[in-house]
Structure formats: C-alpha cells, structure tokens
Amino acid sequence: MSNPLRVGLIGAGRIAHSHMTAYLDHPDRVQLVAVCDIVEPAAQAYAKEAAVDVVYTDYEKMLREVDLDAVDICSSHDQHWPQTLAAAAAGKHALVEKSMAHNLPACREMLEAADNAGVTLMVAQNQRYTVETAAVKRFIDEGNLGDIQAVRTHAIMAAVPINPRGHWMNDGNAGGGVLLTNTIHHVDLLRYYIGNVKRVTGICKSVQPEMVNGAEDLVAATLEFENGAVGDVFGSWTTSLVPEGQYYMVVGSKGTLHSTPPTRGRPGVGHFGTTMYALKSPVEAGQRRGPRAEFQPLPVEDAGLPTENGVVNEILHFEECCRTGAEPISGGRDNLETMKVIAGIQESSRTGRAIDLDTL
Ligand SMILES: NC(=O)c1ccc[n+]([C@@H]2O[C@H](COP(=O)([O-])OP(=O)(O)OC[C@H]3O[C@@H](n4cnc5c(N)ncnc54)[C@H](O)[C@@H]3O)[C@@H](O)[C@H]2O)c1
C-alpha cells in the first residue's frame, strides 16, 4: 500500500501551477492535502484545480491544524525564510522554490533550523532535474570536456509585460530583481556542473522605473571557480527586444558545449533547448591543429530520471529524500553556496571590490 508524502502548498501563484502536475500525476508518491495563499480566491482556485478540499490563508494555522509531512513553498523570496522556519519548528520537511531566500543570513538561519529539527530542506532548482542537465552533468563528470577552463551564461528577459508595476519580483524589499529571480538559475547550474565559486566581481544597475527599492534589472559579473575556471555572467530583466533568451557555454581543455534557445511546448519549466557539443580532433603528425570539429547534439537518452518534466522530477526527488533521509541534489546546504555567489555580486557592486566568498 502506498504511503505518499502529505504536502501543504504555500503560495498558489504561477510556479505552483507547474508543481501541480507532480501532485496530479504521482498521488502514490506525493499527496497535496492543503493549499494556502494570502489571497483566498487564488488558494480556492488552485485547490479546486488540484482536487484539494482544505484551504487556508494563514500558513501557521495550516501547520497547526493539518497532518502534514512537508510544505511546498512557492511564495515570494522574502517569505521563504519565515515559512521555512515555521515548517521546521513544526517538524515538517520543506521544499522551497528558488531563490532559497532574499539574503544570506536568512538562508543560514533556515539551514540551521532544518538541521536542528532533523527535517529535509531542499531548494527547487528545477533546472538541475531536466534530462538535458542530467546528460550534460554526466558528460562533464566523465571527463569528456577535459579540465573546465571557462563558462559563460546570459539570461535576457522581457519581464515587464509578465510582471506588472508593483509586482514583488521588481521590488528589492521582497527579494525581487534579476539576480535572485533569474540569474540564480544559471549560476546554480554552472555550480552544479563545475563546483563552487571562489571569488566574484559584479556591477548591478536598476535602470527601468518599475524596479523599486534597489531591485536590479541589469547585472554583469565575473566568477572565479575553485577549480580555476573563469566565468562570465550577464543578466537583464527588462530588455524588450531579446535575440536569444537564456544561454550557457562550458569550455574545457578537450571540448566545448553550449545550449540552444528554449524549445517551446516542452513539459515543465524548460529554459534551454538542445545541448550542442564539439570535441577537439586529434592532431596528426606534422599538423599544427586537428580538423575543425563540428558541433552536434548531445544525446539525452537514459538520463535515469522518472519523467521528462524537470519540475516533476524535482518534486519526486524531494519525496525520496524526505523518505530516505538522503541529502537532496539541491539541498539547503548546497544552495547556500549559490546564494553566496549572488550575495558576492551584490556586495562587489556596492563596494567596487572583488569579493572572496569565504568572507561572506
Ligand atoms: N523554477 C522556476 O523556473 C520558477 C519560475 C517562476 C517562479 N519561480 C519561483 O517561485 C516563487 C514564486 O514565484 P511566482 O512566479 O509563482 O510568484 P507569484 O507572485 O505568481 O505567486 C506567489 C504567490 O504567493 C502568495 N503569497 C505571498 N506571500 C504569502 C504568504 N505569506 N502566505 C501564503 N501565500 C503567500 C501570493 O499571494 C502569490 O499567489 C519564487 O520563489 C520564484 O522565484 C521559479
């Protein structure tokens, strides 16, 4: 007989609807038993769609009154901190949407609370759970690219039509801004592929009038990884004319790979298309270089993931970690390191100095 993880959802907005697929398709693993949103009609509408009877507008009341194993936190960044602390105090596991929180001290407190309570804390870095990412991770880990020397990523979004004036994603007080909302996806992915970052420099700017309370809509940063690789990061939140939305490249001593633009209509929240790779050709005797290598698609079969949907895979991974006690692939301890990169970029922009992340 199945014994699914009993989950209460907090924040029934956009990303919560992507999470719903896991609850509808895998009731034997994860059972949504309550829905909470401060906006009651949003909670009611979500609950109806997810066939859930129990609705709250106060998450603390939900934690007191409902028999839950875990919460799925899909609220604004500033809310992740108090909601995770409340969940840990109630002995519940927590899946927290990225970004882990709005700042580094909050993340440290969340981690400590989860450790003390003996519950799982996982950050929903959904891009780590796609079949493409699994294929790239394996390809790099097998040494096919050799020593990784450089990475670069850009994420250029037209968020204004998506987020109207006054939306929390444009408000620094709520943890908004491009760094925490979007750039963090790609920084996290690069960390997943090649390891931790040692030092950063960065410039953040708040240019468009809809960005308030210090929320930046432009960021340019350089990263120095612990393995010696250099990284180049660019993020824009308010560019209305976008040639190519989101992109990354990994350059190694033996070859290079890069993403192509997103494939529309893929299940889940997909941000990249096909991964292309090329390996350096062997150099023949008497030649200065090998023949030019052509880029070709990286096969993604046999990713070893339960579904094609990265968000569903992430939620099933969370269930497995809660059940077994295993540390999640994107656990709070791991994602503190991603948050340090973001905090370092902000600190560098503020001070005009390079920031060693072990000082944060
Ligand atoms: N993984 C991804 O690709 C992805 C994409 C979009 C958003 N996100 C993340 O998901 C989270 C939510 O973003 P969104 O786009 O769904 O935002 P949203 O504004 O659409 O939804 C947030 C919801 O949380 C509710 N809320 C706020 N405070 C609350 C509280 N105290 N108690 C209960 N409900 C509360 C709001 O009323 C709203 O319905 C953020 O962390 C964001 O970064 C991730």
mmCIF file of C-alpha atoms and ligand atoms in Angstrom:
data_model
loop_
_atom_site.group_PDB
_atom_site.id
_atom_site.type_symbol
_atom_site.label_atom_id
_atom_site.label_comp_id
_atom_site.label_asym_id
_atom_site.label_seq_id
_atom_site.Cartn_x
_atom_site.Cartn_y
_atom_site.Cartn_z
ATOM 1 C CA MET A 1 0.000 0.000 0.000
ATOM 2 C CA SER A 2 1.386 3.421 -0.897
ATOM 3 C CA ASN A 3 2.197 5.920 1.809
ATOM 4 C CA PRO A 4 2.577 9.237 -0.016
ATOM 5 C CA LEU A 5 4.253 12.309 1.423
ATOM 6 C CA ARG A 6 1.477 14.578 2.731
ATOM 7 C CA VAL A 7 2.193 18.082 1.451
ATOM 8 C CA GLY A 8 0.768 21.535 2.179
ATOM 9 C CA LEU A 9 1.352 24.149 -0.520
ATOM 10 C CA ILE A 10 2.149 27.756 0.446
ATOM 11 C CA GLY A 11 1.724 30.312 -2.355
ATOM 12 C CA ALA A 12 -0.692 29.338 -5.131
ATOM 13 C CA GLY A 13 0.737 31.569 -7.873
ATOM 14 C CA ARG A 14 2.417 30.861 -11.199
ATOM 15 C CA ILE A 15 5.127 28.348 -10.327
ATOM 16 C CA ALA A 16 2.756 26.472 -8.016
ATOM 17 C CA HIS A 17 0.794 25.516 -11.123
ATOM 18 C CA SER A 18 3.895 23.818 -12.550
ATOM 19 C CA HIS A 19 4.235 21.900 -9.281
ATOM 20 C CA MET A 20 0.611 20.726 -9.526
ATOM 21 C CA THR A 21 1.494 18.254 -12.303
ATOM 22 C CA ALA A 22 3.546 16.199 -9.834
ATOM 23 C CA TYR A 23 0.637 16.029 -7.362
ATOM 24 C CA LEU A 24 -1.905 15.104 -10.038
ATOM 25 C CA ASP A 25 0.301 12.558 -11.835
ATOM 26 C CA HIS A 26 2.014 10.885 -8.846
ATOM 27 C CA PRO A 27 -0.513 10.646 -5.982
ATOM 28 C CA ASP A 28 1.167 7.421 -4.837
ATOM 29 C CA ARG A 29 4.336 9.435 -4.029
ATOM 30 C CA VAL A 30 3.145 12.964 -3.184
ATOM 31 C CA GLN A 31 -0.319 13.889 -1.937
ATOM 32 C CA LEU A 32 -1.358 17.528 -1.821
ATOM 33 C CA VAL A 33 -3.637 17.788 1.219
ATOM 34 C CA ALA A 34 -3.899 21.559 1.832
ATOM 35 C CA VAL A 35 -3.387 24.801 -0.092
ATOM 36 C CA CYS A 36 -2.562 28.181 1.444
ATOM 37 C CA ASP A 37 -2.386 31.639 -0.129
ATOM 38 C CA ILE A 38 -2.914 35.033 1.485
ATOM 39 C CA VAL A 39 -5.179 35.760 -1.475
ATOM 40 C CA GLU A 40 -8.099 33.472 -0.733
ATOM 41 C CA PRO A 41 -9.539 33.285 -4.278
ATOM 42 C CA ALA A 42 -6.088 32.197 -5.526
ATOM 43 C CA ALA A 43 -5.959 29.435 -2.913
ATOM 44 C CA GLN A 44 -9.539 28.367 -3.682
ATOM 45 C CA ALA A 45 -8.987 28.268 -7.446
ATOM 46 C CA TYR A 46 -5.780 26.285 -7.090
ATOM 47 C CA ALA A 47 -7.351 23.843 -4.629
ATOM 48 C CA LYS A 48 -10.266 23.256 -6.975
ATOM 49 C CA GLU A 49 -7.958 22.518 -9.900
ATOM 50 C CA ALA A 50 -5.840 20.202 -7.745
ATOM 51 C CA ALA A 51 -8.918 18.489 -6.225
ATOM 52 C CA VAL A 52 -7.945 19.518 -2.670
ATOM 53 C CA ASP A 53 -10.629 20.360 -0.081
ATOM 54 C CA VAL A 54 -8.551 22.083 2.582
ATOM 55 C CA VAL A 55 -7.784 25.796 2.021
ATOM 56 C CA TYR A 56 -6.015 28.326 4.261
ATOM 57 C CA THR A 57 -4.945 31.956 4.083
ATOM 58 C CA ASP A 58 -2.602 31.615 7.097
ATOM 59 C CA TYR A 59 0.244 29.116 6.774
ATOM 60 C CA GLU A 60 0.895 28.989 10.519
ATOM 61 C CA LYS A 61 -2.698 27.897 11.077
ATOM 62 C CA MET A 62 -2.313 25.304 8.334
ATOM 63 C CA LEU A 63 0.842 23.961 10.019
ATOM 64 C CA ARG A 64 -1.006 23.730 13.360
ATOM 65 C CA GLU A 65 -4.195 22.155 12.075
ATOM 66 C CA VAL A 66 -3.320 19.812 9.207
ATOM 67 C CA ASP A 67 -1.489 16.499 9.448
ATOM 68 C CA LEU A 68 1.386 17.258 7.047
ATOM 69 C CA ASP A 69 4.787 15.686 6.390
ATOM 70 C CA ALA A 70 6.068 18.598 4.305
ATOM 71 C CA VAL A 71 5.407 22.015 2.841
ATOM 72 C CA ASP A 72 5.974 23.161 -0.721
ATOM 73 C CA ILE A 73 6.854 26.880 -0.521
ATOM 74 C CA CYS A 74 6.053 28.807 -3.706
ATOM 75 C CA SER A 75 5.745 32.334 -2.312
ATOM 76 C CA SER A 76 7.843 35.479 -2.873
ATOM 77 C CA HIS A 77 11.540 35.329 -1.862
ATOM 78 C CA ASP A 78 11.179 37.308 1.380
ATOM 79 C CA GLN A 79 8.555 34.820 2.604
ATOM 80 C CA HIS A 80 10.715 31.696 2.182
ATOM 81 C CA TRP A 81 12.615 32.463 5.380
ATOM 82 C CA PRO A 82 9.735 32.780 7.915
ATOM 83 C CA GLN A 83 7.799 29.985 6.221
ATOM 84 C CA THR A 84 10.743 27.547 6.334
ATOM 85 C CA LEU A 85 11.431 28.438 9.980
ATOM 86 C CA ALA A 86 7.764 27.802 10.845
ATOM 87 C CA ALA A 87 7.791 24.491 8.953
ATOM 88 C CA ALA A 88 10.982 23.328 10.700
ATOM 89 C CA ALA A 89 9.572 24.348 14.101
ATOM 90 C CA ALA A 90 6.540 22.184 13.322
ATOM 91 C CA GLY A 91 8.810 19.277 12.292
ATOM 92 C CA LYS A 92 7.901 19.442 8.574
ATOM 93 C CA HIS A 93 10.227 18.958 5.622
ATOM 94 C CA ALA A 94 10.427 21.965 3.287
ATOM 95 C CA LEU A 95 10.760 22.249 -0.466
ATOM 96 C CA VAL A 96 11.484 25.931 -1.136
ATOM 97 C CA GLU A 97 11.307 27.499 -4.567
ATOM 98 C CA LYS A 98 14.474 29.235 -5.700
ATOM 99 C CA SER A 99 15.897 31.562 -4.579
ATOM 100 C CA MET A 100 16.424 29.952 -1.188
ATOM 101 C CA ALA A 101 15.661 33.314 0.481
ATOM 102 C CA HIS A 102 16.122 37.055 -0.008
ATOM 103 C CA ASN A 103 19.556 37.202 1.666
ATOM 104 C CA LEU A 104 22.398 35.074 3.066
ATOM 105 C CA PRO A 105 21.701 35.420 6.827
ATOM 106 C CA ALA A 106 18.131 34.205 6.228
ATOM 107 C CA CYS A 107 19.483 31.163 4.328
ATOM 108 C CA ARG A 108 21.884 30.307 7.149
ATOM 109 C CA GLU A 109 19.056 30.506 9.680
ATOM 110 C CA MET A 110 16.835 28.267 7.520
ATOM 111 C CA LEU A 111 19.567 25.658 7.236
ATOM 112 C CA GLU A 112 20.244 25.696 10.952
ATOM 113 C CA ALA A 113 16.530 25.372 11.741
ATOM 114 C CA ALA A 114 16.140 22.399 9.376
ATOM 115 C CA ASP A 115 19.274 20.710 10.772
ATOM 116 C CA ASN A 116 18.103 21.208 14.352
ATOM 117 C CA ALA A 117 14.648 19.842 13.542
ATOM 118 C CA GLY A 118 16.099 16.902 11.576
ATOM 119 C CA VAL A 119 13.983 17.709 8.514
ATOM 120 C CA THR A 120 14.874 17.897 4.824
ATOM 121 C CA LEU A 121 15.409 21.342 3.286
ATOM 122 C CA MET A 122 15.584 21.364 -0.488
ATOM 123 C CA VAL A 123 15.689 24.304 -2.902
ATOM 124 C CA ALA A 124 13.627 23.829 -6.057
ATOM 125 C CA GLN A 125 16.405 24.410 -8.583
ATOM 126 C CA ASN A 126 14.340 22.742 -11.283
ATOM 127 C CA GLN A 127 16.986 23.111 -13.977
ATOM 128 C CA ARG A 128 19.116 20.504 -12.208
ATOM 129 C CA TYR A 129 16.384 17.909 -12.765
ATOM 130 C CA THR A 130 15.890 18.057 -16.543
ATOM 131 C CA VAL A 131 17.018 15.281 -18.874
ATOM 132 C CA GLU A 132 19.328 17.764 -20.642
ATOM 133 C CA THR A 133 21.040 18.696 -17.383
ATOM 134 C CA ALA A 134 21.439 15.031 -16.412
ATOM 135 C CA ALA A 135 23.099 14.341 -19.774
ATOM 136 C CA VAL A 136 25.421 17.372 -19.517
ATOM 137 C CA LYS A 137 26.363 16.583 -15.922
ATOM 138 C CA ARG A 138 27.272 13.000 -16.839
ATOM 139 C CA PHE A 139 29.191 14.141 -19.933
ATOM 140 C CA ILE A 140 31.281 16.601 -17.903
ATOM 141 C CA ASP A 141 31.764 14.225 -14.951
ATOM 142 C CA GLU A 142 33.029 11.515 -17.322
ATOM 143 C CA GLY A 143 35.806 13.930 -18.327
ATOM 144 C CA ASN A 144 34.742 14.331 -21.963
ATOM 145 C CA LEU A 145 35.441 18.091 -21.939
ATOM 146 C CA GLY A 146 38.719 17.672 -20.037
ATOM 147 C CA ASP A 147 39.609 20.338 -17.480
ATOM 148 C CA ILE A 148 36.912 23.017 -17.398
ATOM 149 C CA GLN A 149 38.534 26.378 -18.088
ATOM 150 C CA ALA A 150 35.697 28.812 -18.750
ATOM 151 C CA VAL A 151 31.931 29.168 -18.546
ATOM 152 C CA ARG A 152 29.585 31.881 -19.676
ATOM 153 C CA THR A 153 25.879 32.493 -19.345
ATOM 154 C CA HIS A 154 23.376 35.136 -20.217
ATOM 155 C CA ALA A 155 19.705 35.444 -19.393
ATOM 156 C CA ILE A 156 17.886 38.282 -21.091
ATOM 157 C CA MET A 157 14.227 38.606 -20.210
ATOM 158 C CA ALA A 158 11.338 40.901 -21.022
ATOM 159 C CA ALA A 159 9.832 40.679 -17.557
ATOM 160 C CA VAL A 160 7.861 43.926 -17.656
ATOM 161 C CA PRO A 161 4.858 42.543 -19.529
ATOM 162 C CA ILE A 162 4.972 39.417 -17.331
ATOM 163 C CA ASN A 163 5.335 41.321 -14.058
ATOM 164 C CA PRO A 164 3.229 44.482 -13.971
ATOM 165 C CA ARG A 165 4.280 47.555 -11.976
ATOM 166 C CA GLY A 166 4.155 46.775 -8.264
ATOM 167 C CA HIS A 167 4.876 43.056 -8.646
ATOM 168 C CA TRP A 168 7.110 41.648 -5.904
ATOM 169 C CA MET A 169 9.671 40.414 -8.477
ATOM 170 C CA ASN A 170 10.507 44.074 -9.210
ATOM 171 C CA ASP A 171 10.733 45.061 -5.530
ATOM 172 C CA GLY A 172 14.034 44.807 -3.646
ATOM 173 C CA ASN A 173 12.198 44.642 -0.304
ATOM 174 C CA ALA A 174 10.549 41.362 -1.363
ATOM 175 C CA GLY A 175 13.784 39.866 -2.718
ATOM 176 C CA GLY A 176 12.996 40.856 -6.303
ATOM 177 C CA GLY A 177 15.452 41.813 -9.049
ATOM 178 C CA VAL A 178 17.025 39.858 -11.854
ATOM 179 C CA LEU A 179 19.820 38.294 -9.775
ATOM 180 C CA LEU A 180 17.588 36.407 -7.344
ATOM 181 C CA THR A 181 14.783 35.842 -9.780
ATOM 182 C CA ASN A 182 16.570 34.652 -12.875
ATOM 183 C CA THR A 183 20.381 34.841 -12.941
ATOM 184 C CA ILE A 184 20.454 32.488 -9.962
ATOM 185 C CA HIS A 185 19.148 29.634 -12.146
ATOM 186 C CA HIS A 186 22.229 29.788 -14.340
ATOM 187 C CA VAL A 187 24.743 30.421 -11.591
ATOM 188 C CA ASP A 188 23.316 27.376 -9.819
ATOM 189 C CA LEU A 189 23.536 25.252 -12.949
ATOM 190 C CA LEU A 190 27.161 26.205 -13.566
ATOM 191 C CA ARG A 191 27.995 25.412 -9.926
ATOM 192 C CA TYR A 192 26.273 22.035 -10.347
ATOM 193 C CA TYR A 193 28.443 21.297 -13.380
ATOM 194 C CA ILE A 194 31.848 22.503 -12.240
ATOM 195 C CA GLY A 195 31.794 23.239 -8.499
ATOM 196 C CA ASN A 196 31.949 26.163 -6.138
ATOM 197 C CA VAL A 197 32.902 29.747 -6.861
ATOM 198 C CA LYS A 198 35.824 31.314 -5.022
ATOM 199 C CA ARG A 199 35.683 34.977 -5.937
ATOM 200 C CA VAL A 200 33.393 37.374 -7.802
ATOM 201 C CA THR A 201 33.178 40.888 -9.162
ATOM 202 C CA GLY A 202 29.950 42.454 -10.333
ATOM 203 C CA ILE A 203 28.026 45.506 -11.401
ATOM 204 C CA CYS A 204 24.282 45.716 -10.748
ATOM 205 C CA LYS A 205 22.054 48.509 -12.058
ATOM 206 C CA SER A 206 18.464 49.433 -11.524
ATOM 207 C CA VAL A 207 17.503 51.201 -14.737
ATOM 208 C CA GLN A 208 13.808 50.879 -15.531
ATOM 209 C CA PRO A 209 11.365 52.853 -13.326
ATOM 210 C CA GLU A 210 9.307 49.795 -12.390
ATOM 211 C CA MET A 211 12.304 48.387 -10.475
ATOM 212 C CA VAL A 212 11.986 49.685 -6.898
ATOM 213 C CA ASN A 213 13.777 49.503 -3.533
ATOM 214 C CA GLY A 214 17.116 48.560 -5.054
ATOM 215 C CA ALA A 215 15.901 45.692 -7.256
ATOM 216 C CA GLU A 216 18.365 45.492 -10.134
ATOM 217 C CA ASP A 217 17.337 44.832 -13.729
ATOM 218 C CA LEU A 218 20.874 44.601 -15.118
ATOM 219 C CA VAL A 219 23.849 42.616 -13.870
ATOM 220 C CA ALA A 220 27.282 41.854 -15.314
ATOM 221 C CA ALA A 221 29.631 39.709 -13.232
ATOM 222 C CA THR A 222 32.799 37.665 -13.401
ATOM 223 C CA LEU A 223 33.282 34.471 -11.386
ATOM 224 C CA GLU A 224 36.441 32.622 -10.452
ATOM 225 C CA PHE A 225 35.711 28.984 -9.616
ATOM 226 C CA GLU A 226 37.613 26.876 -7.085
ATOM 227 C CA ASN A 227 38.837 24.651 -9.954
ATOM 228 C CA GLY A 228 40.418 27.717 -11.593
ATOM 229 C CA ALA A 229 37.776 28.218 -14.303
ATOM 230 C CA VAL A 230 36.652 31.754 -15.108
ATOM 231 C CA GLY A 231 33.006 32.652 -15.594
ATOM 232 C CA ASP A 232 31.151 35.447 -17.299
ATOM 233 C CA VAL A 233 27.544 36.187 -16.271
ATOM 234 C CA PHE A 234 25.107 38.677 -17.775
ATOM 235 C CA GLY A 235 21.501 39.155 -16.753
ATOM 236 C CA SER A 236 18.814 41.542 -17.941
ATOM 237 C CA TRP A 237 15.266 41.588 -16.651
ATOM 238 C CA THR A 238 13.708 44.354 -18.702
ATOM 239 C CA THR A 239 15.051 44.053 -22.252
ATOM 240 C CA SER A 240 12.034 44.031 -24.519
ATOM 241 C CA LEU A 241 13.899 43.029 -27.695
ATOM 242 C CA VAL A 242 15.590 39.717 -26.983
ATOM 243 C CA PRO A 243 17.640 37.932 -29.640
ATOM 244 C CA GLU A 244 18.108 34.800 -27.538
ATOM 245 C CA GLY A 245 16.650 34.470 -24.036
ATOM 246 C CA GLN A 246 18.856 32.188 -21.994
ATOM 247 C CA TYR A 247 22.179 30.629 -22.810
ATOM 248 C CA TYR A 248 25.213 28.967 -21.307
ATOM 249 C CA MET A 249 28.532 27.590 -22.547
ATOM 250 C CA VAL A 250 31.147 25.370 -20.894
ATOM 251 C CA VAL A 251 34.685 25.347 -22.321
ATOM 252 C CA GLY A 252 37.128 22.585 -21.433
ATOM 253 C CA SER A 253 40.625 21.544 -22.482
ATOM 254 C CA LYS A 254 39.182 18.807 -24.738
ATOM 255 C CA GLY A 255 35.944 20.368 -25.990
ATOM 256 C CA THR A 256 33.095 22.829 -25.618
ATOM 257 C CA LEU A 257 29.356 22.567 -25.104
ATOM 258 C CA HIS A 258 26.601 25.147 -25.262
ATOM 259 C CA SER A 259 22.834 25.400 -25.029
ATOM 260 C CA THR A 260 20.477 26.386 -27.826
ATOM 261 C CA PRO A 261 17.367 28.579 -27.330
ATOM 262 C CA PRO A 262 14.446 27.101 -25.380
ATOM 263 C CA THR A 263 12.158 24.622 -27.076
ATOM 264 C CA ARG A 264 8.591 25.847 -26.752
ATOM 265 C CA GLY A 265 5.922 23.407 -25.664
ATOM 266 C CA ARG A 266 8.211 21.175 -23.594
ATOM 267 C CA PRO A 267 6.649 19.935 -20.365
ATOM 268 C CA GLY A 268 7.623 21.679 -17.139
ATOM 269 C CA VAL A 269 9.626 24.877 -16.865
ATOM 270 C CA GLY A 270 12.207 24.386 -19.618
ATOM 271 C CA HIS A 271 14.752 27.101 -20.249
ATOM 272 C CA PHE A 272 17.139 25.596 -22.762
ATOM 273 C CA GLY A 273 16.835 23.686 -25.997
ATOM 274 C CA THR A 274 19.257 21.085 -27.292
ATOM 275 C CA THR A 275 22.768 20.948 -25.863
ATOM 276 C CA MET A 276 25.414 21.047 -28.618
ATOM 277 C CA TYR A 277 28.957 19.842 -28.108
ATOM 278 C CA ALA A 278 32.199 19.536 -30.043
ATOM 279 C CA LEU A 279 35.400 17.759 -29.066
ATOM 280 C CA LYS A 280 38.830 18.775 -30.319
ATOM 281 C CA SER A 281 40.108 16.462 -33.063
ATOM 282 C CA PRO A 282 43.443 14.672 -32.630
ATOM 283 C CA VAL A 283 46.403 16.499 -34.178
ATOM 284 C CA GLU A 284 48.120 14.490 -36.938
ATOM 285 C CA ALA A 285 51.934 14.378 -37.115
ATOM 286 C CA GLY A 286 53.245 17.470 -38.876
ATOM 287 C CA GLN A 287 49.979 19.432 -38.383
ATOM 288 C CA ARG A 288 49.544 22.403 -36.045
ATOM 289 C CA ARG A 289 45.911 21.574 -35.244
ATOM 290 C CA GLY A 290 43.323 18.833 -35.858
ATOM 291 C CA PRO A 291 40.466 19.156 -38.353
ATOM 292 C CA ARG A 292 37.741 21.598 -37.309
ATOM 293 C CA ALA A 293 35.211 19.792 -35.093
ATOM 294 C CA GLU A 294 31.514 20.266 -35.870
ATOM 295 C CA PHE A 295 29.049 20.862 -33.045
ATOM 296 C CA GLN A 296 26.481 18.093 -32.675
ATOM 297 C CA PRO A 297 23.542 17.409 -30.338
ATOM 298 C CA LEU A 298 24.359 15.745 -27.035
ATOM 299 C CA PRO A 299 22.168 12.617 -26.691
ATOM 300 C CA VAL A 300 19.830 12.849 -23.700
ATOM 301 C CA GLU A 301 18.500 9.276 -23.606
ATOM 302 C CA ASP A 302 18.962 7.183 -20.478
ATOM 303 C CA ALA A 303 19.021 10.205 -18.195
ATOM 304 C CA GLY A 304 17.875 7.960 -15.349
ATOM 305 C CA LEU A 305 15.086 10.389 -14.418
ATOM 306 C CA PRO A 306 11.498 9.321 -13.729
ATOM 307 C CA THR A 307 9.867 11.751 -16.213
ATOM 308 C CA GLU A 308 10.639 14.248 -18.986
ATOM 309 C CA ASN A 309 9.438 17.097 -16.745
ATOM 310 C CA GLY A 310 12.163 18.721 -14.618
ATOM 311 C CA VAL A 311 9.729 20.165 -12.068
ATOM 312 C CA VAL A 312 8.020 16.798 -11.560
ATOM 313 C CA ASN A 313 11.426 15.092 -11.231
ATOM 314 C CA GLU A 314 12.458 17.668 -8.630
ATOM 315 C CA ILE A 315 9.334 17.035 -6.510
ATOM 316 C CA LEU A 316 9.751 13.253 -6.741
ATOM 317 C CA HIS A 317 13.402 13.676 -5.689
ATOM 318 C CA PHE A 318 12.229 15.727 -2.694
ATOM 319 C CA GLU A 319 9.798 12.941 -1.715
ATOM 320 C CA GLU A 320 12.580 10.364 -1.969
ATOM 321 C CA CYS A 321 14.936 12.442 0.193
ATOM 322 C CA CYS A 322 12.258 13.003 2.858
ATOM 323 C CA ARG A 323 11.557 9.254 2.912
ATOM 324 C CA THR A 324 15.183 8.068 2.966
ATOM 325 C CA GLY A 325 16.901 10.955 4.742
ATOM 326 C CA ALA A 326 19.294 11.408 1.798
ATOM 327 C CA GLU A 327 20.721 14.898 1.169
ATOM 328 C CA PRO A 328 18.938 16.397 -1.868
ATOM 329 C CA ILE A 329 20.911 17.229 -5.020
ATOM 330 C CA SER A 330 19.901 20.860 -4.422
ATOM 331 C CA GLY A 331 19.688 20.768 -0.624
ATOM 332 C CA GLY A 332 19.828 23.894 1.502
ATOM 333 C CA ARG A 333 23.487 23.268 2.383
ATOM 334 C CA ASP A 334 24.427 23.118 -1.297
ATOM 335 C CA ASN A 335 22.309 26.093 -2.275
ATOM 336 C CA LEU A 336 23.817 28.316 0.370
ATOM 337 C CA GLU A 337 26.845 28.311 -1.970
ATOM 338 C CA THR A 338 24.694 29.535 -4.871
ATOM 339 C CA MET A 339 23.308 32.276 -2.649
ATOM 340 C CA LYS A 340 26.863 33.275 -1.711
ATOM 341 C CA VAL A 341 27.621 33.953 -5.376
ATOM 342 C CA ILE A 342 24.579 36.230 -5.635
ATOM 343 C CA ALA A 343 25.406 37.985 -2.354
ATOM 344 C CA GLY A 344 29.013 38.390 -3.515
ATOM 345 C CA ILE A 345 27.955 40.023 -6.778
ATOM 346 C CA GLN A 346 25.713 42.444 -4.868
ATOM 347 C CA GLU A 347 28.491 43.223 -2.395
ATOM 348 C CA SER A 348 31.025 43.754 -5.187
ATOM 349 C CA SER A 349 28.668 46.138 -6.959
ATOM 350 C CA ARG A 350 28.110 48.053 -3.709
ATOM 351 C CA THR A 351 31.797 48.321 -2.749
ATOM 352 C CA GLY A 352 33.545 48.274 -6.126
ATOM 353 C CA ARG A 353 35.805 45.451 -4.881
ATOM 354 C CA ALA A 354 36.356 41.794 -5.785
ATOM 355 C CA ILE A 355 34.702 39.623 -3.115
ATOM 356 C CA ASP A 356 36.165 36.372 -1.757
ATOM 357 C CA LEU A 357 33.101 34.281 -0.992
ATOM 358 C CA ASP A 358 34.624 32.707 2.102
ATOM 359 C CA THR A 359 34.472 36.157 3.749
ATOM 360 C CA LEU A 360 30.670 36.289 3.445
HETATM 361 N N1 LIG B 1 11.714 27.419 -11.078
HETATM 362 C C1 LIG B 1 11.318 28.352 -11.922
HETATM 363 O O1 LIG B 1 11.601 28.322 -13.100
HETATM 364 C C2 LIG B 1 10.480 29.465 -11.367
HETATM 365 C C3 LIG B 1 9.670 30.237 -12.224
HETATM 366 C C4 LIG B 1 8.893 31.251 -11.653
HETATM 367 C C5 LIG B 1 8.940 31.491 -10.299
HETATM 368 N N2 LIG B 1 9.770 30.732 -9.507
HETATM 369 C C6 LIG B 1 9.862 30.984 -8.056
HETATM 370 O O2 LIG B 1 8.610 30.626 -7.454
HETATM 371 C C7 LIG B 1 8.326 31.517 -6.373
HETATM 372 C C8 LIG B 1 7.005 32.199 -6.631
HETATM 373 O O3 LIG B 1 7.046 32.867 -7.873
HETATM 374 P P1 LIG B 1 5.714 33.037 -8.756
HETATM 375 O O4 LIG B 1 6.145 33.478 -10.097
HETATM 376 O O5 LIG B 1 4.866 31.826 -8.641
HETATM 377 O O6 LIG B 1 5.075 34.272 -7.976
HETATM 378 P P2 LIG B 1 3.534 34.656 -7.890
HETATM 379 O O7 LIG B 1 3.529 36.064 -7.451
HETATM 380 O O8 LIG B 1 2.811 34.257 -9.130
HETATM 381 O O9 LIG B 1 2.983 33.701 -6.723
HETATM 382 C C9 LIG B 1 3.339 33.859 -5.374
HETATM 383 C C10 LIG B 1 2.109 33.539 -4.544
HETATM 384 O O10 LIG B 1 2.496 33.522 -3.156
HETATM 385 C C11 LIG B 1 1.440 34.106 -2.419
HETATM 386 N N3 LIG B 1 1.953 34.542 -1.118
HETATM 387 C C12 LIG B 1 2.787 35.577 -0.836
HETATM 388 N N4 LIG B 1 3.013 35.652 0.484
HETATM 389 C C13 LIG B 1 2.318 34.652 1.055
HETATM 390 C C14 LIG B 1 2.146 34.206 2.386
HETATM 391 N N5 LIG B 1 2.729 34.848 3.414
HETATM 392 N N6 LIG B 1 1.361 33.126 2.626
HETATM 393 C C15 LIG B 1 0.752 32.487 1.605
HETATM 394 N N7 LIG B 1 0.879 32.867 0.307
HETATM 395 C C16 LIG B 1 1.648 33.925 0.037
HETATM 396 C C17 LIG B 1 0.954 35.245 -3.301
HETATM 397 O O11 LIG B 1 -0.338 35.693 -2.960
HETATM 398 C C18 LIG B 1 1.011 34.584 -4.690
HETATM 399 O O12 LIG B 1 -0.218 33.952 -5.033
HETATM 400 C C19 LIG B 1 9.535 32.464 -6.302
HETATM 401 O O13 LIG B 1 10.461 31.929 -5.405
HETATM 402 C C20 LIG B 1 10.082 32.441 -7.716
HETATM 403 O O14 LIG B 1 11.453 32.775 -7.833
HETATM 404 C C21 LIG B 1 10.508 29.731 -10.016
#
